[in-house]
């Protein structure tokens, strides 16, 4: 992935800021047809474009037909980031959602990710039940609003912003303009 190449070439650290993508989606999810109803949006063309972009990055991508509310998954991810072995949570969530089509609004489904990462399932369930990381996710969502972020991925370095899946050179310029040193 481009971000892995950047990490290997420059002394940089990525920090995930979670984004409220369709936060009003009900827990049972919506079909993509329901989500985009009334808009002139070609779902098949968008899926094909995403599949091509993911293939270019060497990422798997499934034929997604549903969208799910990611709020609980984001709270779980914030917790996982604090746990030894939790650094792979974002990749695991990507796979669960975009490859396996898992409904990540459901706590039981999120335990699949917890088990894959080898994190304590009982603690993960408590985190979700107590909503202990709700404030942290709220802060991320507010940061997105403050920065005017309305799409993913968005890369922010200092006051510079790059939106969307960009070529490596664009991302490299972003980190260089931000003062990143080579390794």
PDB file of C-alpha atoms in Angstrom:
ATOM      1  CA  UNK A   1       0.000   0.000   0.000  1.00  0.00           C
ATOM      2  CA  UNK A   2       1.045   3.573  -0.581  1.00  0.00           C
ATOM      3  CA  UNK A   3       0.836   4.371   3.100  1.00  0.00           C
ATOM      4  CA  UNK A   4       3.130   1.442   3.923  1.00  0.00           C
ATOM      5  CA  UNK A   5       5.643   2.748   1.379  1.00  0.00           C
ATOM      6  CA  UNK A   6       5.497   6.200   2.976  1.00  0.00           C
ATOM      7  CA  UNK A   7       6.000   4.732   6.443  1.00  0.00           C
ATOM      8  CA  UNK A   8       9.028   2.794   5.211  1.00  0.00           C
ATOM      9  CA  UNK A   9      10.593   5.771   3.422  1.00  0.00           C
ATOM     10  CA  UNK A  10       9.905   8.602   5.887  1.00  0.00           C
ATOM     11  CA  UNK A  11       9.952   9.202   9.612  1.00  0.00           C
ATOM     12  CA  UNK A  12       6.212   9.635   9.927  1.00  0.00           C
ATOM     13  CA  UNK A  13       3.428   8.299  12.063  1.00  0.00           C
ATOM     14  CA  UNK A  14      -0.150   7.828  10.935  1.00  0.00           C
ATOM     15  CA  UNK A  15      -2.988   8.623  13.298  1.00  0.00           C
ATOM     16  CA  UNK A  16      -6.438   7.493  12.341  1.00  0.00           C
ATOM     17  CA  UNK A  17      -9.227  10.006  12.800  1.00  0.00           C
ATOM     18  CA  UNK A  18     -12.565   8.270  12.511  1.00  0.00           C
ATOM     19  CA  UNK A  19     -15.152   9.703  10.138  1.00  0.00           C
ATOM     20  CA  UNK A  20     -18.966   9.707  10.430  1.00  0.00           C
ATOM     21  CA  UNK A  21     -19.802   7.941   7.168  1.00  0.00           C
ATOM     22  CA  UNK A  22     -23.609   7.663   6.949  1.00  0.00           C
ATOM     23  CA  UNK A  23     -24.082   7.809  10.761  1.00  0.00           C
ATOM     24  CA  UNK A  24     -27.872   7.592  10.482  1.00  0.00           C
ATOM     25  CA  UNK A  25     -27.750   4.107   8.974  1.00  0.00           C
ATOM     26  CA  UNK A  26     -29.857   1.752  11.121  1.00  0.00           C
ATOM     27  CA  UNK A  27     -28.177  -1.196  12.828  1.00  0.00           C
ATOM     28  CA  UNK A  28     -29.712  -3.645  10.357  1.00  0.00           C
ATOM     29  CA  UNK A  29     -28.082  -1.686   7.540  1.00  0.00           C
ATOM     30  CA  UNK A  30     -29.349  -0.441   4.217  1.00  0.00           C
ATOM     31  CA  UNK A  31     -28.969  -1.876   0.767  1.00  0.00           C
ATOM     32  CA  UNK A  32     -26.853   0.310  -1.485  1.00  0.00           C
ATOM     33  CA  UNK A  33     -29.991   0.873  -3.564  1.00  0.00           C
ATOM     34  CA  UNK A  34     -31.739   2.267  -0.471  1.00  0.00           C
ATOM     35  CA  UNK A  35     -28.726   4.386   0.481  1.00  0.00           C
ATOM     36  CA  UNK A  36     -28.485   6.026  -2.935  1.00  0.00           C
ATOM     37  CA  UNK A  37     -32.214   6.129  -3.760  1.00  0.00           C
ATOM     38  CA  UNK A  38     -33.259   9.278  -5.585  1.00  0.00           C
ATOM     39  CA  UNK A  39     -29.714  10.125  -6.645  1.00  0.00           C
ATOM     40  CA  UNK A  40     -28.203   9.574 -10.039  1.00  0.00           C
ATOM     41  CA  UNK A  41     -25.528   7.228  -8.740  1.00  0.00           C
ATOM     42  CA  UNK A  42     -24.340   4.232 -10.722  1.00  0.00           C
ATOM     43  CA  UNK A  43     -23.676   1.651  -8.002  1.00  0.00           C
ATOM     44  CA  UNK A  44     -22.207  -0.931 -10.382  1.00  0.00           C
ATOM     45  CA  UNK A  45     -19.784   1.597 -11.892  1.00  0.00           C
ATOM     46  CA  UNK A  46     -18.764   2.808  -8.431  1.00  0.00           C
ATOM     47  CA  UNK A  47     -18.200  -0.782  -7.286  1.00  0.00           C
ATOM     48  CA  UNK A  48     -16.071  -1.478 -10.361  1.00  0.00           C
ATOM     49  CA  UNK A  49     -14.032   1.695  -9.762  1.00  0.00           C
ATOM     50  CA  UNK A  50     -13.466   0.765  -6.108  1.00  0.00           C
ATOM     51  CA  UNK A  51     -12.493  -2.783  -7.043  1.00  0.00           C
ATOM     52  CA  UNK A  52      -9.908  -1.392  -9.480  1.00  0.00           C
ATOM     53  CA  UNK A  53      -8.511   1.035  -6.899  1.00  0.00           C
ATOM     54  CA  UNK A  54      -8.273  -1.708  -4.286  1.00  0.00           C
ATOM     55  CA  UNK A  55      -6.586  -4.079  -6.732  1.00  0.00           C
ATOM     56  CA  UNK A  56      -4.010  -1.376  -7.521  1.00  0.00           C
ATOM     57  CA  UNK A  57      -3.254  -1.223  -3.799  1.00  0.00           C
ATOM     58  CA  UNK A  58      -3.119  -4.988  -3.482  1.00  0.00           C
ATOM     59  CA  UNK A  59      -6.202  -4.975  -1.266  1.00  0.00           C
ATOM     60  CA  UNK A  60      -9.028  -7.492  -1.484  1.00  0.00           C
ATOM     61  CA  UNK A  61     -12.487  -6.114  -2.164  1.00  0.00           C
ATOM     62  CA  UNK A  62     -15.828  -7.914  -2.112  1.00  0.00           C
ATOM     63  CA  UNK A  63     -18.998  -7.177  -4.040  1.00  0.00           C
ATOM     64  CA  UNK A  64     -20.696  -5.150  -1.331  1.00  0.00           C
ATOM     65  CA  UNK A  65     -24.479  -4.822  -1.482  1.00  0.00           C
ATOM     66  CA  UNK A  66     -25.144  -3.322   1.959  1.00  0.00           C
ATOM     67  CA  UNK A  67     -23.926  -0.463   4.092  1.00  0.00           C
ATOM     68  CA  UNK A  68     -23.874  -0.671   7.875  1.00  0.00           C
ATOM     69  CA  UNK A  69     -23.557   1.777  10.726  1.00  0.00           C
ATOM     70  CA  UNK A  70     -19.905   1.876  11.765  1.00  0.00           C
ATOM     71  CA  UNK A  71     -20.289   3.724  15.082  1.00  0.00           C
ATOM     72  CA  UNK A  72     -19.754   0.707  17.394  1.00  0.00           C
ATOM     73  CA  UNK A  73     -16.923  -0.530  15.183  1.00  0.00           C
ATOM     74  CA  UNK A  74     -15.256   2.851  15.554  1.00  0.00           C
ATOM     75  CA  UNK A  75     -15.613   2.766  19.337  1.00  0.00           C
ATOM     76  CA  UNK A  76     -14.146  -0.727  19.355  1.00  0.00           C
ATOM     77  CA  UNK A  77     -11.280   0.455  17.134  1.00  0.00           C
ATOM     78  CA  UNK A  78     -10.459   3.298  19.532  1.00  0.00           C
ATOM     79  CA  UNK A  79     -10.225   0.752  22.343  1.00  0.00           C
ATOM     80  CA  UNK A  80      -8.199  -1.698  20.244  1.00  0.00           C
ATOM     81  CA  UNK A  81      -5.664   1.046  19.491  1.00  0.00           C
ATOM     82  CA  UNK A  82      -4.907   1.102  23.228  1.00  0.00           C
ATOM     83  CA  UNK A  83      -4.328  -2.657  23.402  1.00  0.00           C
ATOM     84  CA  UNK A  84      -1.232  -4.688  22.686  1.00  0.00           C
ATOM     85  CA  UNK A  85      -1.961  -6.443  19.398  1.00  0.00           C
ATOM     86  CA  UNK A  86      -4.684  -3.972  18.470  1.00  0.00           C
ATOM     87  CA  UNK A  87      -2.661  -2.069  15.881  1.00  0.00           C
ATOM     88  CA  UNK A  88      -4.189  -4.183  13.109  1.00  0.00           C
ATOM     89  CA  UNK A  89      -7.742  -3.204  13.969  1.00  0.00           C
ATOM     90  CA  UNK A  90      -8.263  -0.879  11.001  1.00  0.00           C
ATOM     91  CA  UNK A  91      -7.084  -3.480   8.495  1.00  0.00           C
ATOM     92  CA  UNK A  92      -9.246  -6.115  10.196  1.00  0.00           C
ATOM     93  CA  UNK A  93     -12.305  -3.834  10.115  1.00  0.00           C
ATOM     94  CA  UNK A  94     -11.669  -3.092   6.448  1.00  0.00           C
ATOM     95  CA  UNK A  95     -11.631  -6.808   5.668  1.00  0.00           C
ATOM     96  CA  UNK A  96     -14.728  -7.501   7.790  1.00  0.00           C
ATOM     97  CA  UNK A  97     -16.725  -4.744   6.105  1.00  0.00           C
ATOM     98  CA  UNK A  98     -15.447  -4.473   2.537  1.00  0.00           C
ATOM     99  CA  UNK A  99     -14.403  -8.065   1.873  1.00  0.00           C
ATOM    100  CA  UNK A 100     -16.570 -10.252   4.108  1.00  0.00           C
ATOM    101  CA  UNK A 101     -19.662  -7.992   4.106  1.00  0.00           C
ATOM    102  CA  UNK A 102     -19.993  -8.281   7.886  1.00  0.00           C
ATOM    103  CA  UNK A 103     -22.585  -6.103   9.624  1.00  0.00           C
ATOM    104  CA  UNK A 104     -20.199  -4.125  11.835  1.00  0.00           C
ATOM    105  CA  UNK A 105     -23.070  -2.472  13.703  1.00  0.00           C
ATOM    106  CA  UNK A 106     -23.592  -5.680  15.676  1.00  0.00           C
ATOM    107  CA  UNK A 107     -21.446  -6.410  18.726  1.00  0.00           C
ATOM    108  CA  UNK A 108     -21.464 -10.169  18.102  1.00  0.00           C
ATOM    109  CA  UNK A 109     -20.061  -9.629  14.608  1.00  0.00           C
ATOM    110  CA  UNK A 110     -17.383  -7.292  15.958  1.00  0.00           C
ATOM    111  CA  UNK A 111     -16.181 -10.095  18.219  1.00  0.00           C
ATOM    112  CA  UNK A 112     -14.972 -11.841  15.052  1.00  0.00           C
ATOM    113  CA  UNK A 113     -12.482  -8.995  14.611  1.00  0.00           C
ATOM    114  CA  UNK A 114     -11.566  -9.078  18.302  1.00  0.00           C
ATOM    115  CA  UNK A 115     -10.794 -12.796  18.102  1.00  0.00           C
ATOM    116  CA  UNK A 116      -8.753 -12.356  14.905  1.00  0.00           C
ATOM    117  CA  UNK A 117      -6.598  -9.792  16.686  1.00  0.00           C
ATOM    118  CA  UNK A 118      -6.267 -11.950  19.802  1.00  0.00           C
ATOM    119  CA  UNK A 119      -7.783  -9.264  22.018  1.00  0.00           C
ATOM    120  CA  UNK A 120      -9.766 -10.082  25.176  1.00  0.00           C
ATOM    121  CA  UNK A 121     -13.363 -10.647  24.103  1.00  0.00           C
ATOM    122  CA  UNK A 122     -14.833 -10.046  27.570  1.00  0.00           C
ATOM    123  CA  UNK A 123     -13.169  -6.632  27.787  1.00  0.00           C
ATOM    124  CA  UNK A 124     -14.243  -5.774  24.235  1.00  0.00           C
ATOM    125  CA  UNK A 125     -17.860  -6.595  25.084  1.00  0.00           C
ATOM    126  CA  UNK A 126     -17.637  -4.410  28.198  1.00  0.00           C
ATOM    127  CA  UNK A 127     -16.186  -1.539  26.137  1.00  0.00           C
ATOM    128  CA  UNK A 128     -19.108  -1.739  23.728  1.00  0.00           C
ATOM    129  CA  UNK A 129     -21.748  -2.147  26.445  1.00  0.00           C
ATOM    130  CA  UNK A 130     -20.422   0.794  28.467  1.00  0.00           C
ATOM    131  CA  UNK A 131     -19.703   2.941  25.379  1.00  0.00           C
ATOM    132  CA  UNK A 132     -16.430   3.841  27.103  1.00  0.00           C
ATOM    133  CA  UNK A 133     -14.876   5.181  23.872  1.00  0.00           C
ATOM    134  CA  UNK A 134     -17.917   7.154  22.744  1.00  0.00           C
ATOM    135  CA  UNK A 135     -16.311  10.480  23.698  1.00  0.00           C
ATOM    136  CA  UNK A 136     -13.130   9.637  21.768  1.00  0.00           C
ATOM    137  CA  UNK A 137     -15.133   8.903  18.622  1.00  0.00           C
ATOM    138  CA  UNK A 138     -17.213  12.056  19.149  1.00  0.00           C
ATOM    139  CA  UNK A 139     -13.944  14.029  19.286  1.00  0.00           C
ATOM    140  CA  UNK A 140     -12.781  12.476  16.006  1.00  0.00           C
ATOM    141  CA  UNK A 141     -16.080  13.293  14.327  1.00  0.00           C
ATOM    142  CA  UNK A 142     -15.834  16.875  15.580  1.00  0.00           C
ATOM    143  CA  UNK A 143     -12.280  17.134  14.245  1.00  0.00           C
ATOM    144  CA  UNK A 144     -13.573  16.033  10.841  1.00  0.00           C
ATOM    145  CA  UNK A 145     -16.273  18.702  10.948  1.00  0.00           C
ATOM    146  CA  UNK A 146     -13.754  21.344  12.055  1.00  0.00           C
ATOM    147  CA  UNK A 147     -11.422  20.458   9.180  1.00  0.00           C
ATOM    148  CA  UNK A 148     -14.259  20.266   6.652  1.00  0.00           C
ATOM    149  CA  UNK A 149     -13.563  16.613   5.916  1.00  0.00           C
ATOM    150  CA  UNK A 150     -16.424  14.992   4.044  1.00  0.00           C
ATOM    151  CA  UNK A 151     -14.773  12.053   2.269  1.00  0.00           C
ATOM    152  CA  UNK A 152     -12.453   9.154   2.982  1.00  0.00           C
ATOM    153  CA  UNK A 153      -9.611   8.735   2.807  1.00  0.00           C
ATOM    154  CA  UNK A 154      -8.433  12.229   3.695  1.00  0.00           C
ATOM    155  CA  UNK A 155      -4.801  12.827   4.608  1.00  0.00           C
ATOM    156  CA  UNK A 156      -3.918  15.840   6.763  1.00  0.00           C
ATOM    157  CA  UNK A 157      -0.375  17.031   7.448  1.00  0.00           C
ATOM    158  CA  UNK A 158      -0.226  20.374   9.223  1.00  0.00           C
ATOM    159  CA  UNK A 159      -2.537  22.673   7.281  1.00  0.00           C
ATOM    160  CA  UNK A 160      -2.326  20.654   4.075  1.00  0.00           C
ATOM    161  CA  UNK A 161      -5.073  18.245   3.046  1.00  0.00           C
ATOM    162  CA  UNK A 162      -5.268  15.610   0.314  1.00  0.00           C
ATOM    163  CA  UNK A 163      -8.600  13.906  -0.364  1.00  0.00           C
ATOM    164  CA  UNK A 164      -9.185  10.560  -2.014  1.00  0.00           C
ATOM    165  CA  UNK A 165      -7.092   7.694  -3.278  1.00  0.00           C
ATOM    166  CA  UNK A 166      -4.131   9.607  -4.657  1.00  0.00           C
ATOM    167  CA  UNK A 167      -0.967   8.498  -6.447  1.00  0.00           C
ATOM    168  CA  UNK A 168       2.078   7.859  -4.278  1.00  0.00           C
ATOM    169  CA  UNK A 169       3.771  11.049  -5.520  1.00  0.00           C
ATOM    170  CA  UNK A 170       0.907  13.217  -4.263  1.00  0.00           C
ATOM    171  CA  UNK A 171       1.075  11.650  -0.798  1.00  0.00           C
ATOM    172  CA  UNK A 172       4.868  11.888  -0.807  1.00  0.00           C
ATOM    173  CA  UNK A 173       4.663  15.616  -1.601  1.00  0.00           C
ATOM    174  CA  UNK A 174       2.197  16.041   1.251  1.00  0.00           C
ATOM    175  CA  UNK A 175       4.547  14.518   3.832  1.00  0.00           C
ATOM    176  CA  UNK A 176       7.600  16.306   2.418  1.00  0.00           C
ATOM    177  CA  UNK A 177       5.791  19.656   2.557  1.00  0.00           C
ATOM    178  CA  UNK A 178       4.950  18.778   6.149  1.00  0.00           C
ATOM    179  CA  UNK A 179       8.653  18.437   6.959  1.00  0.00           C
ATOM    180  CA  UNK A 180       9.006  14.649   7.026  1.00  0.00           C
ATOM    181  CA  UNK A 181      12.573  13.362   7.080  1.00  0.00           C
ATOM    182  CA  UNK A 182      13.737  10.344   5.102  1.00  0.00           C
ATOM    183  CA  UNK A 183      14.634   7.218   7.021  1.00  0.00           C
TER     184      UNK A 183
END
